[in-house]
Amino acid sequence: MRVAAVQSAPVWMSRSATIDKVVDLVKEASEGGAELVAFSETHVPGYPWWLMLDSLPDVMNRRHHVARQAWYLREGVDIARGDLNPIVNVARGQNVFVSVGVAEVAPTGGSIYCSM
């Protein structure tokens, strides 16, 4: 089995643009003979790098942190809404398996889980 381990940055904090990019990269890998195309953890919509900031010294930084969190939640993947349908469709059309890490919005909203 030929596996393509994709090393490509997402379109940070843009679910739809990142999914479009994933679709293009899956096509490219498939045309190169890949049978499995794998992307990184939380590739869609990108890894929330600000979570690693362990000190937020003032109120302004805390406000920015909260704003980023809200943005991340808005850009998270909603399976029921069909956010991953373009990836599913290209996988079927190209006859390949795709593994893509996503920040998935919980069905009840308000929480995000890392899933594949």
Coordinates of N, CA, C and O in Angstrom, one line a residue:
M1 N 0.8 -1.2 0.0 CA 0.0 0.0 0.0 C 0.9 1.2 0.0 O 1.8 1.3 0.8
R2 N 0.6 2.2 -0.9 CA 1.3 3.4 -0.9 C 0.6 4.5 0.0 O -0.6 4.7 -0.3
V3 N 1.3 5.1 0.9 CA 0.7 6.0 1.8 C 1.3 7.4 1.6 O 2.5 7.5 1.5
A4 N 0.5 8.4 1.5 CA 1.0 9.8 1.4 C 0.7 10.5 2.8 O -0.4 10.6 3.2
A5 N 1.8 10.8 3.4 CA 1.8 11.6 4.7 C 1.9 13.0 4.3 O 3.0 13.5 3.9
V6 N 0.8 13.8 4.3 CA 0.8 15.1 3.8 C 1.4 16.1 4.8 O 1.0 16.1 6.0
Q7 N 2.4 16.8 4.4 CA 3.0 17.9 5.2 C 2.7 19.2 4.6 O 3.4 19.7 3.8
S8 N 1.6 19.7 5.0 CA 1.1 21.0 4.4 C 0.3 21.7 5.5 O -0.4 21.2 6.3
A9 N 0.5 23.0 5.5 CA -0.2 23.9 6.5 C -1.6 24.0 6.1 O -1.9 24.1 4.9
P10 N -2.5 24.0 7.1 CA -3.9 24.4 6.8 C -4.0 25.8 6.5 O -3.0 26.6 6.6
V11 N -5.2 26.2 6.0 CA -5.5 27.7 5.9 C -6.0 28.0 7.3 O -7.1 27.7 7.6
W12 N -5.1 28.6 8.1 CA -5.4 28.8 9.5 C -6.7 29.4 9.8 O -7.1 30.4 9.2
M13 N -7.5 28.7 10.6 CA -8.8 29.2 11.1 C -9.8 29.4 10.0 O -10.7 30.2 10.2
S14 N -9.7 28.7 9.0 CA -10.7 28.7 7.9 C -11.1 27.3 7.5 O -10.3 26.6 6.8
R15 N -12.2 26.8 8.1 CA -12.6 25.4 7.8 C -12.8 25.2 6.3 O -12.3 24.2 5.8
S16 N -13.5 26.0 5.7 CA -13.9 25.8 4.3 C -12.7 25.9 3.4 O -12.5 25.0 2.5
A17 N -11.8 26.8 3.6 CA -10.6 26.9 2.7 C -9.6 25.8 3.0 O -9.0 25.3 2.0
T18 N -9.6 25.3 4.2 CA -8.7 24.2 4.5 C -9.3 22.9 3.9 O -8.5 22.1 3.3
I19 N -10.6 22.7 4.0 CA -11.2 21.5 3.3 C -11.0 21.6 1.8 O -10.6 20.5 1.2
D20 N -11.1 22.7 1.2 CA -10.8 22.8 -0.2 C -9.4 22.4 -0.5 O -9.1 21.7 -1.5
K21 N -8.4 22.9 0.3 CA -7.0 22.5 0.1 C -6.8 21.0 0.3 O -6.1 20.4 -0.4
V22 N -7.5 20.4 1.3 CA -7.4 19.0 1.5 C -7.9 18.2 0.3 O -7.2 17.3 -0.2
V23 N -9.0 18.6 -0.3 CA -9.5 18.0 -1.5 C -8.5 18.0 -2.6 O -8.2 17.0 -3.3
D24 N -7.9 19.2 -2.8 CA -6.8 19.3 -3.9 C -5.6 18.4 -3.6 O -5.1 17.7 -4.5
L25 N -5.2 18.3 -2.3 CA -4.1 17.5 -2.0 C -4.4 16.0 -2.1 O -3.5 15.2 -2.4
V26 N -5.6 15.6 -1.8 CA -6.0 14.2 -1.9 C -6.0 13.8 -3.4 O -5.5 12.8 -3.7
K27 N -6.5 14.7 -4.2 CA -6.4 14.4 -5.7 C -5.0 14.2 -6.1 O -4.7 13.3 -6.9
E28 N -4.1 15.2 -5.7 CA -2.7 15.1 -6.1 C -2.0 13.8 -5.6 O -1.3 13.1 -6.4
A29 N -2.3 13.5 -4.4 CA -1.7 12.3 -3.8 C -2.2 11.0 -4.5 O -1.4 10.1 -4.8
S30 N -3.5 11.0 -4.8 CA -4.1 9.8 -5.5 C -3.5 9.7 -6.9 O -3.2 8.6 -7.3
E31 N -3.4 10.8 -7.6 CA -2.8 10.7 -8.9 C -1.4 10.3 -8.9 O -0.9 9.7 -9.9
G32 N -0.7 10.4 -7.7 CA 0.7 9.9 -7.6 C 0.7 8.5 -7.1 O 1.8 8.0 -6.8
G33 N -0.4 7.9 -7.0 CA -0.4 6.4 -6.6 C -0.8 6.1 -5.2 O -0.8 5.0 -4.8
A34 N -1.1 7.1 -4.4 CA -1.4 6.9 -3.0 C -2.7 6.2 -2.8 O -3.7 6.5 -3.6
E35 N -2.8 5.3 -1.9 CA -4.0 4.6 -1.6 C -4.6 5.1 -0.2 O -5.8 4.9 0.1
L36 N -3.7 5.6 0.6 CA -4.1 6.2 1.9 C -3.4 7.6 1.9 O -2.2 7.7 1.7
V37 N -4.2 8.6 2.2 CA -3.7 10.0 2.3 C -4.0 10.5 3.7 O -5.1 10.5 4.2
A38 N -2.9 10.8 4.5 CA -3.0 11.1 5.9 C -2.6 12.5 6.2 O -1.5 13.0 5.7
F39 N -3.4 13.2 6.9 CA -3.1 14.6 7.4 C -2.9 14.6 8.9 O -3.2 13.7 9.6
S40 N -2.4 15.7 9.4 CA -2.0 15.9 10.8 C -3.2 16.1 11.7 O -4.4 16.3 11.3
E41 N -2.9 16.1 13.0 CA -3.9 16.3 14.0 C -4.4 17.7 13.9 O -3.7 18.7 13.6
T42 N -5.7 17.9 14.1 CA -6.5 19.1 14.0 C -6.1 19.9 12.7 O -6.0 21.2 12.8
H43 N -5.9 19.2 11.6 CA -5.6 19.9 10.4 C -6.7 20.9 10.0 O -6.4 21.9 9.4
V44 N -7.9 20.5 10.3 CA -9.0 21.4 10.0 C -9.6 21.8 11.3 O -10.1 21.0 12.1
P45 N -9.6 23.1 11.6 CA -9.2 24.3 10.9 C -7.8 24.7 11.3 O -7.4 25.9 11.0
G46 N -7.0 23.9 11.8 CA -5.6 24.3 12.2 C -5.5 24.1 13.7 O -6.5 24.1 14.5
Y47 N -4.3 23.9 14.2 CA -4.0 23.7 15.6 C -4.1 25.0 16.4 O -3.6 26.0 16.0
P48 N -4.8 25.1 17.5 CA -5.0 26.3 18.3 C -3.7 26.6 19.0 O -3.6 26.4 20.3
W49 N -2.7 27.2 18.4 CA -1.4 27.5 19.0 C -1.5 28.3 20.2 O -0.6 28.1 21.1
W50 N -2.4 29.2 20.4 CA -2.5 30.0 21.5 C -2.8 29.3 22.8 O -2.5 29.8 23.9
L51 N -3.2 28.1 22.8 CA -3.5 27.3 24.0 C -2.2 27.0 24.7 O -2.2 26.7 25.9
M52 N -1.1 27.0 24.0 CA 0.2 26.7 24.7 C 0.8 28.0 25.4 O 1.8 27.8 26.1
L53 N 0.1 29.1 25.3 CA 0.6 30.3 26.0 C 0.1 30.1 27.5 O -1.1 30.1 27.8
D54 N 1.1 29.9 28.4 CA 0.7 29.5 29.7 C 0.5 30.7 30.6 O 0.1 30.6 31.8
S55 N 0.8 31.9 30.1 CA 0.6 33.1 31.0 C -0.1 34.2 30.2 O 0.3 34.5 29.1
L56 N -1.2 34.6 30.7 CA -1.9 35.7 30.1 C -1.9 36.9 31.1 O -2.8 36.9 32.0
P57 N -0.9 37.7 31.1 CA -0.7 38.7 32.2 C -1.7 39.8 32.4 O -1.8 40.3 33.5
D58 N -2.4 40.1 31.4 CA -3.4 41.2 31.6 C -4.7 40.9 31.0 O -4.9 40.0 30.2
V59 N -5.7 41.8 31.3 CA -7.0 41.6 30.9 C -7.1 41.6 29.3 O -7.9 40.8 28.7
M60 N -6.4 42.4 28.7 CA -6.4 42.5 27.2 C -6.0 41.1 26.6 O -6.7 40.7 25.7
N61 N -5.0 40.5 27.1 CA -4.6 39.2 26.6 C -5.7 38.2 26.8 O -5.9 37.3 26.0
R62 N -6.3 38.2 28.0 CA -7.4 37.3 28.2 C -8.6 37.5 27.2 O -9.2 36.5 26.8
R63 N -8.9 38.8 26.9 CA -9.9 39.0 25.9 C -9.6 38.5 24.6 O -10.4 37.9 23.9
H64 N -8.3 38.6 24.2 CA -7.9 38.0 22.9 C -8.0 36.5 22.9 O -8.4 35.9 21.9
H65 N -7.7 35.9 24.1 CA -7.8 34.5 24.2 C -9.2 34.0 24.0 O -9.5 33.1 23.3
V66 N -10.1 34.7 24.7 CA -11.6 34.3 24.6 C -12.0 34.5 23.1 O -12.8 33.7 22.6
A67 N -11.6 35.6 22.5 CA -12.0 35.9 21.1 C -11.5 34.8 20.2 O -12.2 34.3 19.3
R68 N -10.3 34.3 20.4 CA -9.7 33.2 19.6 C -10.5 32.0 19.8 O -10.7 31.2 18.8
Q69 N -10.8 31.7 21.0 CA -11.6 30.5 21.3 C -12.9 30.5 20.6 O -13.4 29.5 20.1
A70 N -13.6 31.6 20.6 CA -14.9 31.7 19.9 C -14.7 31.5 18.4 O -15.6 30.9 17.8
W71 N -13.7 32.1 17.9 CA -13.4 31.9 16.5 C -13.1 30.5 16.1 O -13.7 29.9 15.2
Y72 N -12.4 29.8 17.0 CA -12.0 28.4 16.8 C -13.3 27.6 16.8 O -13.5 26.7 16.0
L73 N -14.2 27.9 17.7 CA -15.4 27.1 17.8 C -16.3 27.3 16.6 O -16.9 26.4 16.0
R74 N -16.3 28.5 16.1 CA -17.1 28.8 14.8 C -16.5 28.1 13.6 O -17.2 27.7 12.7
E75 N -15.2 27.9 13.6 CA -14.5 27.2 12.5 C -14.4 25.7 12.6 O -13.9 25.0 11.8
G76 N -14.8 25.2 13.8 CA -14.8 23.8 14.0 C -15.6 23.0 13.0 O -16.5 23.5 12.4
V77 N -15.3 21.7 12.9 CA -16.0 20.8 12.0 C -17.3 20.3 12.6 O -17.3 19.8 13.7
D78 N -18.4 20.4 11.9 CA -19.7 19.9 12.3 C -20.1 18.7 11.4 O -20.4 19.0 10.2
I79 N -20.0 17.5 11.9 CA -20.2 16.3 11.0 C -21.7 16.3 10.5 O -21.9 16.1 9.3
A80 N -22.6 16.6 11.4 CA -24.0 16.6 11.0 C -24.3 17.6 9.9 O -25.2 17.4 9.1
R81 N -23.6 18.7 9.9 CA -23.8 19.8 8.9 C -23.3 19.4 7.6 O -23.6 20.0 6.5
G82 N -22.4 18.4 7.6 CA -21.8 17.9 6.3 C -20.5 18.6 5.9 O -20.1 18.5 4.8
D83 N -19.9 19.1 6.9 CA -18.6 19.8 6.6 C -17.6 19.0 5.9 O -16.8 19.5 5.1
L84 N -17.6 17.7 6.2 CA -16.5 16.8 5.6 C -17.0 16.2 4.3 O -16.2 15.4 3.7
N85 N -18.2 16.5 3.9 CA -18.7 15.8 2.6 C -17.7 16.0 1.4 O -17.6 15.1 0.6
P86 N -17.1 17.2 1.2 CA -16.2 17.3 0.1 C -15.0 16.4 0.2 O -14.6 15.8 -0.9
I87 N -14.6 16.1 1.4 CA -13.5 15.1 1.5 C -13.9 13.7 1.3 O -13.3 12.9 0.6
V88 N -15.1 13.4 1.8 CA -15.7 12.1 1.6 C -15.9 11.8 0.1 O -15.6 10.8 -0.4
N89 N -16.4 12.8 -0.6 CA -16.7 12.7 -2.0 C -15.4 12.5 -2.8 O -15.4 11.7 -3.8
V90 N -14.4 13.3 -2.5 CA -13.1 13.1 -3.3 C -12.5 11.7 -3.0 O -11.9 11.1 -3.9
A91 N -12.6 11.3 -1.7 CA -12.0 10.0 -1.4 C -12.7 8.9 -2.2 O -12.1 8.0 -2.7
R92 N -14.1 9.0 -2.3 CA -14.8 8.0 -3.1 C -14.4 8.1 -4.6 O -14.2 7.1 -5.2
G93 N -14.4 9.3 -5.1 CA -14.1 9.5 -6.5 C -12.7 9.1 -6.9 O -12.5 8.6 -8.0
Q94 N -11.7 9.2 -6.0 CA -10.4 8.9 -6.2 C -10.0 7.4 -5.8 O -8.9 7.0 -6.0
N95 N -11.0 6.8 -5.1 CA -10.8 5.5 -4.6 C -9.6 5.4 -3.6 O -8.8 4.5 -3.8
V96 N -9.6 6.3 -2.7 CA -8.5 6.3 -1.7 C -9.1 6.4 -0.3 O -10.3 6.8 -0.1
F97 N -8.3 6.0 0.7 CA -8.7 6.3 2.1 C -8.1 7.6 2.5 O -6.9 7.9 2.1
V98 N -8.8 8.4 3.4 CA -8.2 9.6 3.8 C -8.4 9.7 5.4 O -9.4 9.3 5.9
S99 N -7.3 10.1 6.0 CA -7.3 10.3 7.4 C -6.9 11.7 7.7 O -5.8 12.2 7.3
V100 N -7.9 12.5 8.2 CA -7.6 13.9 8.5 C -8.1 14.3 9.9 O -9.2 14.0 10.3
G101 N -7.2 14.9 10.6 CA -7.5 15.3 12.0 C -8.3 16.6 11.9 O -8.0 17.5 11.2
V102 N -9.4 16.6 12.7 CA -10.2 17.8 12.8 C -10.5 18.2 14.2 O -10.5 17.3 15.1
A103 N -10.9 19.4 14.4 CA -11.4 19.9 15.6 C -12.9 19.9 15.4 O -13.5 20.7 14.7
E104 N -13.6 18.9 16.0 CA -15.0 18.6 15.8 C -15.8 19.2 16.9 O -15.6 19.1 18.1
V105 N -16.8 20.0 16.4 CA -17.8 20.6 17.4 C -18.7 19.6 17.9 O -19.3 18.8 17.2
A106 N -18.8 19.5 19.3 CA -19.8 18.6 19.9 C -21.2 18.8 19.4 O -21.5 20.0 19.2
P107 N -22.0 17.8 19.3 CA -23.4 18.0 18.8 C -24.2 19.0 19.7 O -25.1 19.6 19.2
T108 N -23.8 19.1 20.9 CA -24.5 20.0 21.8 C -24.0 21.4 21.7 O -24.5 22.4 22.3
G109 N -22.8 21.6 21.0 CA -22.2 22.9 20.8 C -21.4 23.3 22.1 O -21.6 22.7 23.1
G110 N -20.6 24.3 21.9 CA -19.9 24.8 23.1 C -18.6 24.0 23.4 O -17.8 24.5 24.2
S111 N -18.3 22.9 22.8 CA -17.1 22.1 23.1 C -16.5 21.6 21.7 O -17.3 21.4 20.8
I112 N -15.2 21.4 21.7 CA -14.5 20.9 20.6 C -13.7 19.7 21.0 O -13.2 19.7 22.1
Y113 N -13.8 18.7 20.1 CA -13.0 17.4 20.4 C -12.1 17.2 19.2 O -12.5 17.4 18.0
C114 N -10.9 16.7 19.5 CA -10.0 16.3 18.4 C -10.4 14.9 17.9 O -10.6 14.0 18.7
S115 N -10.6 14.8 16.6 CA -11.0 13.5 16.1 C -10.4 13.3 14.7 O -9.8 14.2 14.2
M116 N -10.5 12.1 14.2 CA -10.0 11.8 12.9 C -11.1 11.4 12.0 O -12.0 10.6 12.4

